[in-house]
mmCIF file of C-alpha atoms and ligand atoms in Angstrom:
data_model
loop_
_atom_site.group_PDB
_atom_site.id
_atom_site.type_symbol
_atom_site.label_atom_id
_atom_site.label_comp_id
_atom_site.label_asym_id
_atom_site.label_seq_id
_atom_site.Cartn_x
_atom_site.Cartn_y
_atom_site.Cartn_z
ATOM 1 C CA MET A 1 45.860 -202.961 172.225
ATOM 2 C CA ARG A 2 46.713 -200.879 169.174
ATOM 3 C CA PRO A 3 44.119 -200.614 166.412
ATOM 4 C CA ILE A 4 44.436 -202.828 163.331
ATOM 5 C CA TYR A 5 46.719 -201.114 160.844
ATOM 6 C CA LEU A 6 44.978 -200.694 157.498
ATOM 7 C CA ASP A 7 46.708 -197.578 156.254
ATOM 8 C CA ASN A 8 49.420 -199.115 154.128
ATOM 9 C CA HIS A 9 49.021 -196.497 151.398
ATOM 10 C CA ALA A 10 50.153 -193.847 153.880
ATOM 11 C CA THR A 11 53.190 -195.847 154.856
ATOM 12 C CA THR A 12 54.289 -199.377 155.697
ATOM 13 C CA PRO A 13 56.368 -200.786 158.533
ATOM 14 C CA VAL A 14 59.976 -201.498 157.596
ATOM 15 C CA ASP A 15 60.333 -205.217 156.986
ATOM 16 C CA PRO A 16 62.695 -206.790 159.558
ATOM 17 C CA LYS A 17 64.781 -208.208 156.678
ATOM 18 C CA VAL A 18 65.200 -204.684 155.365
ATOM 19 C CA VAL A 19 66.329 -203.448 158.783
ATOM 20 C CA GLU A 20 68.864 -206.274 158.898
ATOM 21 C CA ALA A 21 70.287 -205.285 155.509
ATOM 22 C CA MET A 22 70.542 -201.640 156.587
ATOM 23 C CA LEU A 23 72.227 -202.115 159.970
ATOM 24 C CA PRO A 24 75.868 -202.582 158.887
ATOM 25 C CA TYR A 25 75.705 -199.342 156.910
ATOM 26 C CA PHE A 26 75.217 -197.147 159.970
ATOM 27 C CA SER A 27 78.374 -197.750 161.985
ATOM 28 C CA GLU A 28 80.429 -200.321 160.136
ATOM 29 C CA TYR A 29 80.271 -199.379 156.447
ATOM 30 C CA PHE A 30 79.792 -195.731 157.365
ATOM 31 C CA GLY A 31 81.942 -194.241 154.606
ATOM 32 C CA ASN A 32 80.855 -191.582 152.180
ATOM 33 C CA PRO A 33 80.151 -193.282 148.843
ATOM 34 C CA SER A 34 81.748 -190.295 147.128
ATOM 35 C CA SER A 35 85.095 -190.942 148.883
ATOM 36 C CA ILE A 36 86.654 -192.680 145.919
ATOM 37 C CA THR A 37 90.203 -192.582 147.322
ATOM 38 C CA HIS A 38 89.821 -195.133 150.123
ATOM 39 C CA HIS A 39 88.341 -198.357 151.376
ATOM 40 C CA TYR A 40 85.618 -196.807 153.540
ATOM 41 C CA GLY A 41 84.136 -195.014 150.584
ATOM 42 C CA TRP A 42 84.346 -198.132 148.389
ATOM 43 C CA GLU A 43 82.451 -200.244 150.942
ATOM 44 C CA ALA A 44 79.603 -197.775 151.143
ATOM 45 C CA GLU A 45 79.589 -197.338 147.383
ATOM 46 C CA ALA A 46 79.373 -201.114 146.907
ATOM 47 C CA GLY A 47 76.106 -201.161 148.899
ATOM 48 C CA VAL A 48 74.738 -198.211 146.961
ATOM 49 C CA LYS A 49 75.727 -199.795 143.646
ATOM 50 C CA LYS A 50 73.967 -203.047 144.432
ATOM 51 C CA ALA A 51 70.763 -201.250 145.483
ATOM 52 C CA ARG A 52 70.879 -199.092 142.361
ATOM 53 C CA GLU A 53 71.157 -202.235 140.229
ATOM 54 C CA ILE A 54 68.229 -203.949 141.961
ATOM 55 C CA ILE A 55 65.988 -200.892 141.639
ATOM 56 C CA ALA A 56 66.969 -200.335 137.990
ATOM 57 C CA GLU A 57 66.372 -203.960 137.076
ATOM 58 C CA SER A 58 62.962 -203.959 138.759
ATOM 59 C CA ILE A 59 61.712 -201.363 136.267
ATOM 60 C CA ASN A 60 63.801 -202.534 133.280
ATOM 61 C CA ALA A 61 66.104 -199.516 133.414
ATOM 62 C CA SER A 62 69.886 -199.297 133.642
ATOM 63 C CA PRO A 63 71.608 -198.335 136.913
ATOM 64 C CA GLU A 64 72.909 -194.991 135.632
ATOM 65 C CA GLU A 65 69.299 -193.929 135.044
ATOM 66 C CA ILE A 66 68.479 -194.049 138.781
ATOM 67 C CA ILE A 67 68.877 -190.784 140.727
ATOM 68 C CA PHE A 68 68.389 -191.171 144.487
ATOM 69 C CA THR A 69 66.192 -188.582 146.183
ATOM 70 C CA SER A 70 64.555 -188.186 149.600
ATOM 71 C CA GLY A 71 61.324 -189.741 148.336
ATOM 72 C CA ALA A 72 58.644 -189.401 145.708
ATOM 73 C CA THR A 73 57.805 -185.799 146.594
ATOM 74 C CA GLU A 74 61.316 -184.708 145.734
ATOM 75 C CA ALA A 75 61.411 -186.994 142.688
ATOM 76 C CA ASN A 76 58.175 -185.458 141.361
ATOM 77 C CA ASN A 77 59.485 -181.949 141.940
ATOM 78 C CA LEU A 78 62.755 -182.749 140.189
ATOM 79 C CA ALA A 79 60.971 -184.364 137.247
ATOM 80 C CA ILE A 80 58.346 -181.688 136.675
ATOM 81 C CA LYS A 81 60.318 -178.548 137.487
ATOM 82 C CA GLY A 82 63.486 -180.041 135.998
ATOM 83 C CA ILE A 83 61.824 -180.690 132.624
ATOM 84 C CA ALA A 84 59.974 -177.366 132.654
ATOM 85 C CA GLU A 85 63.161 -175.433 133.314
ATOM 86 C CA ASN A 86 65.130 -177.250 130.663
ATOM 87 C CA TYR A 87 62.602 -177.346 127.830
ATOM 88 C CA PHE A 88 60.645 -174.103 128.237
ATOM 89 C CA ASN A 89 62.051 -172.897 124.933
ATOM 90 C CA GLN A 90 60.238 -175.754 123.207
ATOM 91 C CA GLY A 91 56.895 -175.170 124.901
ATOM 92 C CA ARG A 92 55.227 -174.234 128.142
ATOM 93 C CA HIS A 93 52.287 -176.594 128.258
ATOM 94 C CA ILE A 94 52.020 -179.482 130.730
ATOM 95 C CA ILE A 95 49.254 -182.079 131.060
ATOM 96 C CA THR A 96 48.398 -183.870 134.283
ATOM 97 C CA LEU A 97 45.405 -185.454 135.995
ATOM 98 C CA ALA A 98 42.972 -183.890 138.467
ATOM 99 C CA THR A 99 43.430 -186.897 140.779
ATOM 100 C CA GLU A 100 47.210 -186.718 141.103
ATOM 101 C CA HIS A 101 48.922 -186.521 144.485
ATOM 102 C CA HIS A 102 49.706 -183.018 145.705
ATOM 103 C CA ALA A 103 53.374 -183.733 145.107
ATOM 104 C CA VAL A 104 52.511 -183.477 141.395
ATOM 105 C CA LEU A 105 49.668 -180.949 141.507
ATOM 106 C CA ASP A 106 51.535 -178.402 143.596
ATOM 107 C CA PRO A 107 54.711 -178.248 141.452
ATOM 108 C CA CYS A 108 52.376 -177.797 138.455
ATOM 109 C CA GLU A 109 50.563 -174.946 140.185
ATOM 110 C CA TYR A 110 53.920 -173.410 141.042
ATOM 111 C CA LEU A 111 54.914 -173.553 137.374
ATOM 112 C CA GLU A 112 51.660 -171.847 136.394
ATOM 113 C CA LYS A 113 52.777 -168.873 138.450
ATOM 114 C CA LEU A 114 55.968 -168.818 136.376
ATOM 115 C CA GLY A 115 54.032 -168.653 133.107
ATOM 116 C CA PHE A 116 53.469 -172.312 132.235
ATOM 117 C CA GLU A 117 50.035 -173.523 131.235
ATOM 118 C CA VAL A 118 48.765 -176.707 132.868
ATOM 119 C CA THR A 119 45.821 -178.845 131.756
ATOM 120 C CA TYR A 120 44.316 -180.835 134.636
ATOM 121 C CA LEU A 121 42.484 -183.648 132.883
ATOM 122 C CA PRO A 122 39.269 -184.931 134.453
ATOM 123 C CA VAL A 123 38.836 -188.649 135.075
ATOM 124 C CA GLU A 124 35.988 -190.988 134.266
ATOM 125 C CA LYS A 125 33.581 -192.044 137.040
ATOM 126 C CA ASP A 126 35.804 -195.058 137.744
ATOM 127 C CA GLY A 127 38.879 -192.874 138.212
ATOM 128 C CA LEU A 128 40.553 -193.806 134.938
ATOM 129 C CA ILE A 129 41.881 -191.412 132.352
ATOM 130 C CA ASN A 130 40.083 -191.065 129.047
ATOM 131 C CA LEU A 131 42.761 -191.608 126.411
ATOM 132 C CA GLU A 132 40.857 -189.704 123.743
ATOM 133 C CA THR A 133 40.640 -186.674 126.002
ATOM 134 C CA LEU A 134 44.369 -186.941 126.615
ATOM 135 C CA GLU A 135 45.067 -187.162 122.895
ATOM 136 C CA LYS A 136 42.929 -184.106 122.208
ATOM 137 C CA SER A 137 44.700 -182.137 124.918
ATOM 138 C CA LEU A 138 48.158 -182.660 123.427
ATOM 139 C CA ARG A 139 49.360 -179.491 121.722
ATOM 140 C CA GLU A 140 52.339 -178.339 119.687
ATOM 141 C CA ASP A 141 53.742 -176.673 122.804
ATOM 142 C CA THR A 142 53.127 -179.601 125.210
ATOM 143 C CA ILE A 143 56.435 -180.645 126.745
ATOM 144 C CA LEU A 144 55.317 -183.029 129.480
ATOM 145 C CA VAL A 145 52.524 -185.417 130.417
ATOM 146 C CA SER A 146 52.531 -186.457 134.090
ATOM 147 C CA ILE A 147 50.056 -189.230 134.915
ATOM 148 C CA MET A 148 50.348 -191.381 138.030
ATOM 149 C CA ALA A 149 50.693 -195.172 137.885
ATOM 150 C CA ALA A 150 48.486 -196.043 140.874
ATOM 151 C CA ASN A 151 46.289 -193.631 142.777
ATOM 152 C CA ASN A 152 47.044 -193.291 146.489
ATOM 153 C CA GLU A 153 43.385 -192.978 147.517
ATOM 154 C CA ILE A 154 41.383 -195.212 145.223
ATOM 155 C CA GLY A 155 44.208 -197.409 143.955
ATOM 156 C CA VAL A 156 43.204 -197.235 140.288
ATOM 157 C CA LEU A 157 45.871 -198.175 137.783
ATOM 158 C CA GLN A 158 46.209 -195.897 134.777
ATOM 159 C CA PRO A 159 46.979 -197.450 131.370
ATOM 160 C CA LEU A 160 50.669 -196.553 131.326
ATOM 161 C CA ALA A 161 51.613 -198.345 128.111
ATOM 162 C CA GLU A 162 48.842 -196.613 126.131
ATOM 163 C CA ILE A 163 49.766 -193.218 127.562
ATOM 164 C CA GLY A 164 53.438 -193.894 126.853
ATOM 165 C CA GLU A 165 52.718 -194.771 123.236
ATOM 166 C CA LEU A 166 50.666 -191.642 122.704
ATOM 167 C CA CYS A 167 53.343 -189.425 124.233
ATOM 168 C CA ARG A 168 56.170 -191.036 122.271
ATOM 169 C CA ASP A 169 54.244 -190.630 118.989
ATOM 170 C CA ARG A 170 53.810 -186.942 119.711
ATOM 171 C CA GLY A 171 57.343 -186.371 120.992
ATOM 172 C CA VAL A 172 56.206 -185.402 124.493
ATOM 173 C CA PHE A 173 57.967 -186.598 127.660
ATOM 174 C CA PHE A 174 55.973 -188.968 129.848
ATOM 175 C CA HIS A 175 56.489 -188.842 133.613
ATOM 176 C CA THR A 176 54.695 -191.142 136.014
ATOM 177 C CA ASP A 177 54.483 -191.009 139.786
ATOM 178 C CA ALA A 178 54.829 -194.676 140.693
ATOM 179 C CA ALA A 179 55.071 -194.172 144.465
ATOM 180 C CA GLN A 180 52.162 -196.539 145.133
ATOM 181 C CA ALA A 181 52.828 -198.905 142.238
ATOM 182 C CA LEU A 182 56.426 -200.016 142.748
ATOM 183 C CA GLY A 183 56.594 -203.629 143.851
ATOM 184 C CA LYS A 184 52.837 -204.070 143.509
ATOM 185 C CA ILE A 185 52.310 -204.120 139.747
ATOM 186 C CA PRO A 186 54.735 -204.793 136.863
ATOM 187 C CA LEU A 187 56.568 -201.631 135.799
ATOM 188 C CA ASP A 188 58.653 -201.603 132.633
ATOM 189 C CA VAL A 189 60.028 -198.278 131.436
ATOM 190 C CA GLN A 190 60.883 -199.735 128.023
ATOM 191 C CA GLY A 191 57.654 -201.594 127.340
ATOM 192 C CA MET A 192 55.566 -198.722 128.700
ATOM 193 C CA GLN A 193 57.696 -195.998 127.062
ATOM 194 C CA ILE A 194 58.078 -194.089 130.314
ATOM 195 C CA ASP A 195 60.691 -191.311 130.260
ATOM 196 C CA VAL A 196 60.767 -190.260 133.908
ATOM 197 C CA MET A 197 59.378 -192.132 136.924
ATOM 198 C CA SER A 198 59.164 -191.275 140.633
ATOM 199 C CA LEU A 199 59.688 -193.967 143.252
ATOM 200 C CA THR A 200 59.701 -194.190 147.033
ATOM 201 C CA ALA A 201 60.730 -196.876 149.516
ATOM 202 C CA HIS A 202 58.333 -196.393 152.424
ATOM 203 C CA LYS A 203 55.260 -197.689 150.629
ATOM 204 C CA LEU A 204 56.875 -201.065 150.115
ATOM 205 C CA TYR A 205 58.308 -201.909 153.525
ATOM 206 C CA GLY A 206 61.450 -199.849 153.067
ATOM 207 C CA PRO A 207 62.565 -196.866 155.157
ATOM 208 C CA LYS A 208 61.078 -193.379 154.929
ATOM 209 C CA GLY A 209 63.138 -190.558 153.513
ATOM 210 C CA ILE A 210 64.494 -192.361 150.468
ATOM 211 C CA GLY A 211 63.237 -192.595 146.922
ATOM 212 C CA ALA A 212 64.477 -192.252 143.388
ATOM 213 C CA LEU A 213 63.813 -190.729 140.040
ATOM 214 C CA TYR A 214 64.291 -192.808 136.931
ATOM 215 C CA VAL A 215 65.555 -190.554 134.133
ATOM 216 C CA ARG A 216 65.758 -192.010 130.622
ATOM 217 C CA ARG A 217 69.215 -191.668 129.074
ATOM 218 C CA ARG A 218 68.543 -192.727 125.518
ATOM 219 C CA ASN A 219 65.777 -192.869 122.916
ATOM 220 C CA PRO A 220 65.083 -190.125 123.891
ATOM 221 C CA ARG A 221 67.526 -188.722 126.404
ATOM 222 C CA VAL A 222 65.810 -186.626 129.073
ATOM 223 C CA ARG A 223 67.774 -183.638 130.328
ATOM 224 C CA LEU A 224 66.708 -182.184 133.626
ATOM 225 C CA ALA A 225 67.636 -178.950 135.335
ATOM 226 C CA ALA A 226 68.845 -179.824 138.841
ATOM 227 C CA GLN A 227 66.781 -178.454 141.697
ATOM 228 C CA LEU A 228 69.405 -178.983 144.425
ATOM 229 C CA HIS A 229 72.890 -177.667 143.794
ATOM 230 C CA GLY A 230 76.058 -178.541 145.644
ATOM 231 C CA GLY A 231 78.566 -181.384 145.585
ATOM 232 C CA GLY A 232 77.407 -182.727 142.242
ATOM 233 C CA GLN A 233 76.344 -186.198 143.430
ATOM 234 C CA GLU A 234 73.946 -188.234 141.278
ATOM 235 C CA LYS A 235 75.387 -186.848 138.035
ATOM 236 C CA GLY A 236 74.849 -183.317 139.263
ATOM 237 C CA LEU A 237 71.085 -183.853 139.286
ATOM 238 C CA ARG A 238 70.737 -184.183 143.046
ATOM 239 C CA SER A 239 73.536 -182.886 145.204
ATOM 240 C CA GLY A 240 73.913 -184.016 148.798
ATOM 241 C CA THR A 241 75.814 -186.850 150.478
ATOM 242 C CA LEU A 242 74.167 -190.162 149.722
ATOM 243 C CA TYR A 243 72.629 -192.013 152.652
ATOM 244 C CA PRO A 244 73.776 -195.635 152.281
ATOM 245 C CA PRO A 245 71.619 -197.249 155.028
ATOM 246 C CA GLN A 246 68.450 -195.872 153.441
ATOM 247 C CA ILE A 247 69.565 -196.710 149.919
ATOM 248 C CA VAL A 248 70.531 -200.281 150.851
ATOM 249 C CA GLY A 249 67.181 -200.653 152.628
ATOM 250 C CA PHE A 250 65.372 -199.375 149.549
ATOM 251 C CA GLY A 251 67.145 -201.958 147.383
ATOM 252 C CA GLU A 252 66.366 -204.805 149.765
ATOM 253 C CA ALA A 253 62.718 -203.706 150.009
ATOM 254 C CA VAL A 254 62.402 -203.784 146.226
ATOM 255 C CA ARG A 255 64.103 -207.183 146.044
ATOM 256 C CA LEU A 256 61.685 -208.652 148.609
ATOM 257 C CA ALA A 257 58.628 -207.067 147.014
ATOM 258 C CA LEU A 258 59.462 -208.494 143.603
ATOM 259 C CA GLU A 259 60.114 -211.925 145.018
ATOM 260 C CA GLU A 260 56.587 -212.149 146.438
ATOM 261 C CA ARG A 261 54.690 -209.770 144.171
ATOM 262 C CA GLU A 262 52.363 -212.266 142.547
ATOM 263 C CA THR A 263 51.524 -214.418 145.565
ATOM 264 C CA GLU A 264 51.186 -211.456 147.873
ATOM 265 C CA GLY A 265 49.079 -209.532 145.352
ATOM 266 C CA LYS A 266 46.715 -212.465 145.052
ATOM 267 C CA ARG A 267 46.480 -212.868 148.829
ATOM 268 C CA GLN A 268 45.731 -209.203 149.422
ATOM 269 C CA GLN A 269 43.221 -209.102 146.610
ATOM 270 C CA GLU A 270 41.309 -212.019 148.106
ATOM 271 C CA LEU A 271 41.224 -210.372 151.529
ATOM 272 C CA ARG A 272 40.242 -207.053 149.982
ATOM 273 C CA ASP A 273 37.397 -208.646 148.012
ATOM 274 C CA ARG A 274 36.209 -210.401 151.136
ATOM 275 C CA LEU A 275 36.147 -207.115 153.044
ATOM 276 C CA TRP A 276 34.133 -205.476 150.273
ATOM 277 C CA GLU A 277 31.680 -208.362 150.303
ATOM 278 C CA GLN A 278 31.339 -208.040 154.073
ATOM 279 C CA LEU A 279 30.727 -204.271 153.903
ATOM 280 C CA GLN A 280 27.956 -204.785 151.378
ATOM 281 C CA GLN A 281 25.809 -206.171 154.186
ATOM 282 C CA LEU A 282 25.099 -202.476 154.694
ATOM 283 C CA ASP A 283 22.925 -200.654 152.190
ATOM 284 C CA GLU A 284 24.046 -197.564 150.417
ATOM 285 C CA VAL A 285 27.740 -198.282 150.355
ATOM 286 C CA TYR A 286 29.628 -197.282 147.241
ATOM 287 C CA LEU A 287 32.951 -198.488 145.931
ATOM 288 C CA ASN A 288 35.203 -195.676 144.756
ATOM 289 C CA GLY A 289 37.367 -196.393 141.736
ATOM 290 C CA HIS A 290 37.413 -199.106 139.107
ATOM 291 C CA PRO A 291 36.413 -202.486 140.605
ATOM 292 C CA SER A 292 39.282 -204.505 139.185
ATOM 293 C CA GLN A 293 41.853 -202.163 137.619
ATOM 294 C CA ARG A 294 43.222 -201.174 141.000
ATOM 295 C CA LEU A 295 45.948 -202.063 143.487
ATOM 296 C CA PRO A 296 45.228 -205.464 145.033
ATOM 297 C CA GLY A 297 45.355 -204.088 148.584
ATOM 298 C CA ASN A 298 43.140 -201.057 148.051
ATOM 299 C CA LEU A 299 39.496 -200.633 148.979
ATOM 300 C CA ASN A 300 37.874 -197.206 149.109
ATOM 301 C CA VAL A 301 34.246 -197.028 150.164
ATOM 302 C CA SER A 302 31.708 -194.235 150.717
ATOM 303 C CA PHE A 303 28.980 -194.775 153.324
ATOM 304 C CA ALA A 304 25.809 -192.773 152.746
ATOM 305 C CA GLY A 305 24.003 -191.226 155.698
ATOM 306 C CA VAL A 306 26.920 -190.888 158.101
ATOM 307 C CA ASP A 307 29.119 -187.989 159.077
ATOM 308 C CA GLY A 308 32.697 -188.515 157.904
ATOM 309 C CA ALA A 309 34.375 -187.140 161.028
ATOM 310 C CA ALA A 310 32.108 -189.169 163.326
ATOM 311 C CA LEU A 311 32.907 -192.281 161.311
ATOM 312 C CA LEU A 312 36.648 -191.847 161.746
ATOM 313 C CA LEU A 313 36.214 -190.996 165.405
ATOM 314 C CA GLY A 314 34.033 -194.038 165.978
ATOM 315 C CA LEU A 315 36.620 -196.298 164.406
ATOM 316 C CA GLN A 316 39.849 -194.817 165.672
ATOM 317 C CA ASN A 317 40.354 -197.246 168.537
ATOM 318 C CA GLN A 318 39.621 -200.234 166.354
ATOM 319 C CA ILE A 319 41.171 -199.672 162.951
ATOM 320 C CA ALA A 320 43.761 -197.272 161.602
ATOM 321 C CA VAL A 321 42.380 -196.122 158.271
ATOM 322 C CA SER A 322 42.206 -192.800 156.542
ATOM 323 C CA SER A 323 39.555 -190.843 154.761
ATOM 324 C CA GLY A 324 40.883 -189.261 151.616
ATOM 325 C CA SER A 325 44.617 -188.808 151.484
ATOM 326 C CA ALA A 326 46.619 -189.381 154.622
ATOM 327 C CA CYS A 327 49.266 -187.120 153.190
ATOM 328 C CA SER A 328 46.902 -184.193 153.622
ATOM 329 C CA THR A 329 45.040 -185.112 156.778
ATOM 330 C CA THR A 330 45.469 -181.586 158.066
ATOM 331 C CA SER A 331 43.169 -180.470 155.298
ATOM 332 C CA THR A 332 39.475 -180.225 156.066
ATOM 333 C CA ALA A 333 38.455 -180.115 152.408
ATOM 334 C CA PRO A 334 36.866 -183.262 151.013
ATOM 335 C CA SER A 335 39.190 -185.450 149.002
ATOM 336 C CA HIS A 336 39.922 -183.919 145.589
ATOM 337 C CA VAL A 337 40.126 -187.446 144.202
ATOM 338 C CA LEU A 338 36.645 -188.473 145.313
ATOM 339 C CA THR A 339 35.066 -185.212 144.171
ATOM 340 C CA ALA A 340 36.782 -185.696 140.783
ATOM 341 C CA LEU A 341 34.896 -189.013 140.498
ATOM 342 C CA GLY A 342 31.651 -187.070 140.901
ATOM 343 C CA ARG A 343 31.000 -187.993 144.538
ATOM 344 C CA SER A 344 29.027 -185.414 146.520
ATOM 345 C CA GLN A 345 30.823 -183.573 149.324
ATOM 346 C CA ASP A 346 28.954 -185.578 151.964
ATOM 347 C CA LEU A 347 29.816 -188.905 150.387
ATOM 348 C CA ALA A 348 33.410 -187.827 149.842
ATOM 349 C CA TYR A 349 33.679 -187.012 153.562
ATOM 350 C CA ALA A 350 32.010 -190.266 154.584
ATOM 351 C CA SER A 351 34.620 -192.454 152.903
ATOM 352 C CA LEU A 352 37.209 -194.828 154.182
ATOM 353 C CA ARG A 353 40.384 -195.928 152.483
ATOM 354 C CA PHE A 354 41.388 -199.411 153.547
ATOM 355 C CA GLY A 355 44.996 -200.116 152.640
ATOM 356 C CA LEU A 356 45.920 -203.760 153.133
ATOM 357 C CA GLY A 357 49.521 -204.808 153.350
ATOM 358 C CA ARG A 358 52.028 -207.615 153.700
ATOM 359 C CA PHE A 359 51.301 -208.037 157.384
ATOM 360 C CA THR A 360 47.482 -207.859 157.198
ATOM 361 C CA THR A 361 45.849 -211.094 158.320
ATOM 362 C CA GLU A 362 42.531 -212.731 157.551
ATOM 363 C CA ALA A 363 41.415 -212.326 161.185
ATOM 364 C CA GLU A 364 42.201 -208.607 161.060
ATOM 365 C CA ILE A 365 40.096 -208.127 157.946
ATOM 366 C CA GLU A 366 37.198 -209.953 159.537
ATOM 367 C CA MET A 367 37.423 -207.746 162.642
ATOM 368 C CA ALA A 368 37.869 -204.562 160.624
ATOM 369 C CA GLY A 369 34.790 -205.349 158.560
ATOM 370 C CA LYS A 370 32.718 -205.983 161.685
ATOM 371 C CA ALA A 371 33.946 -202.770 163.310
ATOM 372 C CA ALA A 372 33.131 -200.677 160.240
ATOM 373 C CA ILE A 373 29.654 -202.203 159.907
ATOM 374 C CA ALA A 374 28.827 -201.712 163.590
ATOM 375 C CA THR A 375 30.050 -198.124 163.584
ATOM 376 C CA VAL A 376 28.151 -197.186 160.421
ATOM 377 C CA GLN A 377 24.994 -198.827 161.762
ATOM 378 C CA SER A 378 25.159 -197.003 165.077
ATOM 379 C CA LEU A 379 25.838 -193.653 163.384
ATOM 380 C CA ARG A 380 22.938 -194.188 161.041
ATOM 381 C CA ARG A 381 20.658 -194.929 163.980
ATOM 382 C CA VAL A 382 21.658 -191.617 165.541
ATOM 383 C CA THR A 383 21.002 -189.632 162.377
ATOM 384 C CA VAL A 384 17.606 -191.221 161.644
HETATM 385 C C1 LIG B 401 51.113 -191.172 144.724
HETATM 386 C C2 LIG B 401 52.066 -190.572 145.699
HETATM 387 N N1 LIG B 401 52.983 -189.690 145.273
HETATM 388 C C3 LIG B 401 53.863 -189.144 146.100
HETATM 389 C C4 LIG B 401 53.871 -189.436 147.442
HETATM 390 C C5 LIG B 401 54.890 -188.797 148.334
HETATM 391 O O1 LIG B 401 55.930 -189.684 148.551
HETATM 392 P P1 LIG B 401 57.063 -189.430 149.661
HETATM 393 O O2 LIG B 401 56.393 -189.610 150.973
HETATM 394 O O3 LIG B 401 58.091 -190.463 149.363
HETATM 395 O O4 LIG B 401 57.583 -188.061 149.442
HETATM 396 C C6 LIG B 401 52.936 -190.347 147.936
HETATM 397 C C7 LIG B 401 52.873 -190.698 149.365
HETATM 398 O O5 LIG B 401 52.423 -190.036 150.209
HETATM 399 C C8 LIG B 401 52.011 -190.922 147.042
HETATM 400 O O6 LIG B 401 51.089 -191.772 147.475
#
């Protein structure tokens, strides 16, 4: 039997309804959406158009503001490097958060090598940004603030509307990495005054390898320098033949997620809270991240007195979870997110991220809780 899958922040299975929507676009509607001279191109373009509309509507944007990419990594790179390259004459200062995903941190570090200055804001103990600190960090030469919507490790939700207001007042572009947030929490680029937003399909039961960047076209218009040059697709911002099956799947995944967002969020939150309650039968367990301002399916817990690697090893045949970020599992360093919260190295290592999803059942949560408790108890007995 395979272990219980509780790593839905790393990726999610493709929903069978999404697969069904994608299938005709492989061999039947196989045209190139850029082939505007014939029927085959029009069919493929019709699928792409519909998906673009669904995705745009889900974030209160217009379809021409959606640029398809290979995922959120590429979208983040395009947003951050694209703004830096286009606006460096106006300033070379960028602000981001210490707990961002590496797909934001690494482009920022790259830009530092090119002469940009980056402020990596600390977070509070609960993982949230301090708005006063952000305000104080804004400078005359700040061109971009990049703060994620939902953290991939501890699930905390940053106050996007407040950040957006601050940035708009100061005339600074606001980018948010919403890879984990799309379909889980309400996102509104108008209400939250977001200028650029990164999205991905595989965290919400869509296929891997497809995402998008929302780029504001008016009030204010954001101009990006393209990072991929070629055939001029996606308004010249992202060249390369569009991939209709993936795009159609992305659209269908967003449509399904919105349809069930509230009921599913409530269901996952209840299961998550139950799991946390169960784990508190152990002493010295610590919740990482704000208790309520977090994704409904996220629980991140540190277990004192156990070795992190032994914990994962002990659980690997029972539950599929990650410690720290699954996107950097090859790294042996403790999670940069947990250390930014002030957790010690040992506690940061001895942490589990439980990511519940659409297909997680009550019975699975019960079993996962029991497995984690038994494993922690036996490891603690060994270390005593
Ligand atoms: C917050 C965040 N940003 C970016 C990414 C990268 O997204 P993608 O896998 O679509 O490139 C992930 C997922 O690993 C993520 O959780």
